[in-house]
Amino acid sequence: MADRATPLLHRDDPSKDPLVGHVKVTRDDWLNVARDVLVSDGVADVKVLALGQRLEVSRSSFYWYFKSRKHLLEALLDGWEDRNTQTIIDACALPAPSIGAAVCNFFRCFLDPDLFDQGLDFAVREWSRRDGRVRQRIDAADQTRLAAVTEMFQRFGYPPSDADTRARILYFMQLGYHALELREPMDSRLERIEGYLRGFTGKEPDPRAVAALRSFVKDLGDR
Amino acid sequence: MADRATPLLHRDDPSKDPLVGHVKVTRDDWLNVARDVLVSDGVADVKVLALGQRLEVSRSSFYWYFKSRKHLLEALLDGWEDRNTQTIIDACALPAPSIGAAVCNFFRCFLDPDLFDQGLDFAVREWSRRDGRVRQRIDAADQTRLAAVTEMFQRFGYPPSDADTRARILYFMQLGYHALELREPMDSRLERIEGYLRGFTGKEPDPRAVAALRSFVKDLGDR
DNA sequence: TCCCGTCTAGACATCTCTGTCCGGACTCCG
DNA sequence: CGGAGTCCGGACAGAGATGTCTAGACGGGA
């Protein structure tokens, strides 16, 4: 024992750390930090050393949880697919009394950042431009999502080609909205959505569906 | 003289090179290759070694033309600004008999990839998300472009606030269109533009302006 | 108390990219 | 012919990132 007499904790000052209470870093911690960096800085900046510094832990810890950086990126993609694509599929498969209510269900998962993470979706889309395998996964995800939306319209009696067209417009519109990074107040966004409902269903929006959407948004604002 | 008896040219087989005829690599060659990589792979992949390999030249040549990689990126930004922002400014300042013809001038520079490079604009916009200084430059460029479009509407009698609104819709719409990476046939794109003309000018499109735009597009297709 | 599984620090080799330096080939021009 | 200027290849050092290895701290169970 020479100069180091305080080997107790590997974290000097846990109070100023966002993970107060944790003494150990979990695999999910690595994944969450990696996801944050992916969204804010892009995949090129997802570096083991940088993630470790943010977690105030050395790189060695990383290699306990992940075989390599490549495996981390793979896990990141799996999480993205589980979260975003599955959310859309679930929303489209939800039972609904009318097509208007069904479209409302579709919009709901985009309104709640806990359900669909648009920043992550955008980051993966950007990542795909530079990685063929990611490109394949996101292309497949787009196909899967579109198929789910198309099936939703078909379930309410729209003929296949019509359902396909409406699904594409609906899905692409959401992509474009997020791509522009508009920051619109929730109220005017709701009004726009009601306008969309008329366009996609071809009739006046179901008042009960609109009311449900409004209360859903209100809950989002309250919490 | 040991094993190398053919020191004549530094390029083994100039025939299969895109720069046939060039024996020397120019500063513009480096810039062009760098721009291509920036557009297709992002700024992180703009590496001196990779650019040199594509030019079939060693990195030493690079440091003859550029002080450092940072200076190359700076030159890339200067070229982007000279080309894209200046193109919009010039198009908006062009004399026109009516606001409809003026808006046609605006659309023209987006239809011709030699005037406005949308891939480059998109790549720089993406780069700006990870570099504060680039972010400042692109924010300033957006302001400058919007001011030019606003001035165009004001020149034709629109009151300032109205001109500002129309300019924003017009400019943001172009951004969104390119962001979605739609590949629409030129014919249907022209029809859409005529529809926009009604919206932005509030009256039927100037037939002469539309005819000029059509012949401009035809020239683009012919060459 | 002691041992074992869990988790991390630090040292190390390796790779990639950057930037510098030197020398040589080529061109132009006197 | 020859010297200066232009341009490039190759070697070198340094920084930073990845992945491996070993020793050791911690906690829980026999």
XYZ file of C-alpha atoms in Angstrom, chain A:
223
model
C 0.000 0.000 0.000
C 1.869 2.981 -1.243
C -0.034 6.095 -2.223
C -3.569 4.850 -2.721
C -5.351 4.442 0.625
C -8.946 4.975 -0.563
C -9.856 2.220 -2.958
C -13.418 1.983 -1.675
C -15.528 3.223 -4.520
C -14.560 3.591 -8.111
C -16.670 6.736 -8.323
C -15.222 9.764 -6.525
C -18.329 11.919 -6.262
C -21.560 10.035 -6.893
C -23.697 13.041 -5.916
C -23.209 14.974 -9.139
C -23.837 11.923 -11.276
C -27.133 11.346 -13.073
C -27.084 7.736 -11.946
C -27.228 8.511 -8.243
C -27.748 5.343 -6.305
C -26.030 3.148 -8.819
C -22.613 2.043 -7.840
C -22.351 -0.303 -10.744
C -22.880 0.484 -14.356
C -25.291 -1.855 -16.095
C -25.447 -3.027 -19.645
C -28.503 -0.825 -20.127
C -26.513 2.192 -18.959
C -24.037 1.611 -21.761
C -26.894 1.161 -24.214
C -28.702 4.306 -23.094
C -25.618 6.495 -23.286
C -24.757 4.994 -26.669
C -28.275 5.756 -27.904
C -28.025 9.358 -26.696
C -24.734 9.863 -28.499
C -26.091 8.179 -31.622
C -29.043 10.578 -31.702
C -27.117 13.747 -30.913
C -23.772 13.149 -32.624
C -24.181 10.258 -35.057
C -22.803 6.741 -35.155
C -19.231 7.873 -35.847
C -19.075 9.416 -32.375
C -20.295 6.295 -30.581
C -16.848 5.488 -29.172
C -16.169 3.194 -26.264
C -13.839 5.629 -24.523
C -16.275 8.551 -24.799
C -19.181 6.484 -23.491
C -17.024 5.290 -20.596
C -16.030 8.839 -19.699
C -19.666 9.892 -19.640
C -20.418 6.967 -17.317
C -17.260 7.756 -15.309
C -15.999 4.251 -15.853
C -13.129 2.778 -17.797
C -13.424 1.026 -21.140
C -12.759 -2.319 -19.498
C -16.265 -2.332 -18.113
C -17.645 -2.072 -21.609
C -15.958 -5.280 -22.721
C -17.540 -7.128 -19.837
C -21.009 -6.419 -21.245
C -20.288 -6.333 -24.966
C -17.992 -8.455 -27.057
C -17.034 -5.492 -29.221
C -18.186 -2.115 -30.439
C -19.878 -3.832 -33.358
C -22.018 -5.859 -30.989
C -23.069 -2.671 -29.203
C -24.189 -1.123 -32.483
C -26.095 -4.293 -33.292
C -27.855 -4.133 -29.922
C -28.655 -0.483 -30.626
C -30.346 -1.466 -33.880
C -32.288 -4.238 -32.174
C -33.561 -1.788 -29.582
C -34.552 0.706 -32.266
C -36.526 -1.928 -34.151
C -38.192 -3.260 -31.024
C -39.228 0.200 -30.004
C -40.175 2.154 -33.083
C -41.284 -0.383 -35.673
C -43.125 -2.515 -33.158
C -44.889 0.569 -31.788
C -46.332 1.380 -35.210
C -47.367 -2.208 -35.806
C -49.101 -2.364 -32.443
C -50.838 0.967 -32.993
C -52.161 -0.143 -36.386
C -53.359 -3.473 -35.051
C -55.294 -1.866 -32.208
C -59.048 -2.569 -32.409
C -60.977 0.573 -33.388
C -64.646 1.343 -34.022
C -63.939 3.340 -37.179
C -61.119 4.161 -39.605
C -61.023 7.616 -38.044
C -60.315 6.160 -34.638
C -57.735 3.832 -36.176
C -55.875 6.748 -37.771
C -56.004 8.475 -34.412
C -54.286 5.452 -32.913
C -51.612 5.823 -35.574
C -51.041 9.485 -34.719
C -50.958 8.703 -31.008
C -47.736 6.736 -31.145
C -45.996 9.676 -32.856
C -47.293 12.162 -30.312
C -45.842 10.237 -27.361
C -42.027 10.282 -27.343
C -42.062 7.286 -24.992
C -43.706 5.198 -27.690
C -41.984 6.329 -30.890
C -38.569 7.998 -30.632
C -38.353 10.205 -33.702
C -34.821 11.354 -32.887
C -33.625 7.758 -32.832
C -35.487 6.955 -36.032
C -33.887 9.908 -37.750
C -30.423 8.998 -36.464
C -30.739 5.427 -37.709
C -31.972 6.711 -41.066
C -28.858 8.842 -41.313
C -26.647 5.978 -40.210
C -28.172 3.820 -42.946
C -26.826 6.161 -45.616
C -23.313 5.014 -44.770
C -23.802 1.362 -43.879
C -25.302 -1.095 -46.302
C -26.457 -3.521 -43.641
C -28.232 -0.783 -41.707
C -29.738 0.352 -44.979
C -31.202 -3.103 -45.485
C -32.643 -3.164 -41.990
C -34.291 0.243 -42.300
C -35.663 -0.573 -45.744
C -37.183 -3.723 -44.314
C -38.554 -1.726 -41.375
C -40.184 0.793 -43.722
C -41.786 -2.053 -45.658
C -43.045 -3.663 -42.475
C -44.460 -0.390 -41.160
C -46.147 0.436 -44.463
C -47.647 -3.061 -44.603
C -49.088 -2.564 -41.125
C -50.666 0.774 -42.082
C -51.986 -0.645 -45.347
C -53.550 -3.556 -43.510
C -55.232 -1.078 -41.196
C -56.983 0.673 -44.078
C -57.888 -2.642 -45.690
C -59.460 -3.799 -42.434
C -61.938 -0.953 -42.784
C -62.975 -1.874 -46.295
C -60.611 0.170 -48.445
C -59.618 -1.739 -51.596
C -55.930 -2.812 -51.622
C -54.564 -0.203 -54.038
C -56.455 2.594 -52.306
C -55.311 1.396 -48.891
C -51.733 1.296 -50.127
C -51.868 4.871 -51.410
C -53.413 6.223 -48.222
C -50.869 4.341 -46.116
C -47.949 5.784 -48.055
C -49.220 9.336 -47.821
C -49.885 8.940 -44.108
C -46.486 7.391 -43.309
C -44.403 9.615 -45.586
C -46.131 12.654 -44.195
C -45.032 11.701 -40.689
C -41.467 11.164 -41.913
C -41.420 14.552 -43.613
C -42.879 16.281 -40.593
C -40.109 14.989 -38.358
C -37.436 15.529 -41.005
C -38.187 19.234 -41.011
C -37.684 19.276 -37.237
C -40.652 21.567 -36.809
C -41.440 22.512 -33.259
C -45.113 23.211 -33.404
C -47.317 23.812 -30.349
C -49.416 20.781 -29.513
C -52.691 22.676 -30.035
C -52.108 23.652 -33.638
C -50.692 20.204 -34.261
C -53.941 18.662 -33.077
C -55.925 20.939 -35.376
C -53.785 19.864 -38.292
C -54.310 16.231 -37.390
C -58.085 16.728 -37.441
C -57.713 18.168 -40.917
C -55.681 15.140 -41.958
C -58.371 12.837 -40.606
C -60.863 14.249 -43.090
C -58.387 13.694 -45.909
C -57.433 10.140 -45.029
C -60.875 8.843 -44.164
C -62.881 10.861 -46.662
C -65.482 11.883 -44.095
C -65.876 14.008 -40.991
C -63.633 12.797 -38.160
C -65.228 10.545 -35.568
C -65.934 12.919 -32.624
C -65.263 10.213 -30.059
C -61.892 9.414 -31.640
C -60.929 13.077 -31.690
C -61.972 13.459 -28.069
C -59.905 10.419 -27.118
C -56.891 11.860 -28.909
C -57.335 15.200 -27.154
C -57.505 13.593 -23.735
C -54.491 11.467 -24.603
C -52.526 14.588 -25.480
C -53.752 16.250 -22.315
C -52.410 13.318 -20.302
C -49.087 13.709 -22.059
C -48.963 17.350 -21.041
C -49.933 16.638 -17.450
C -47.324 14.088 -16.573
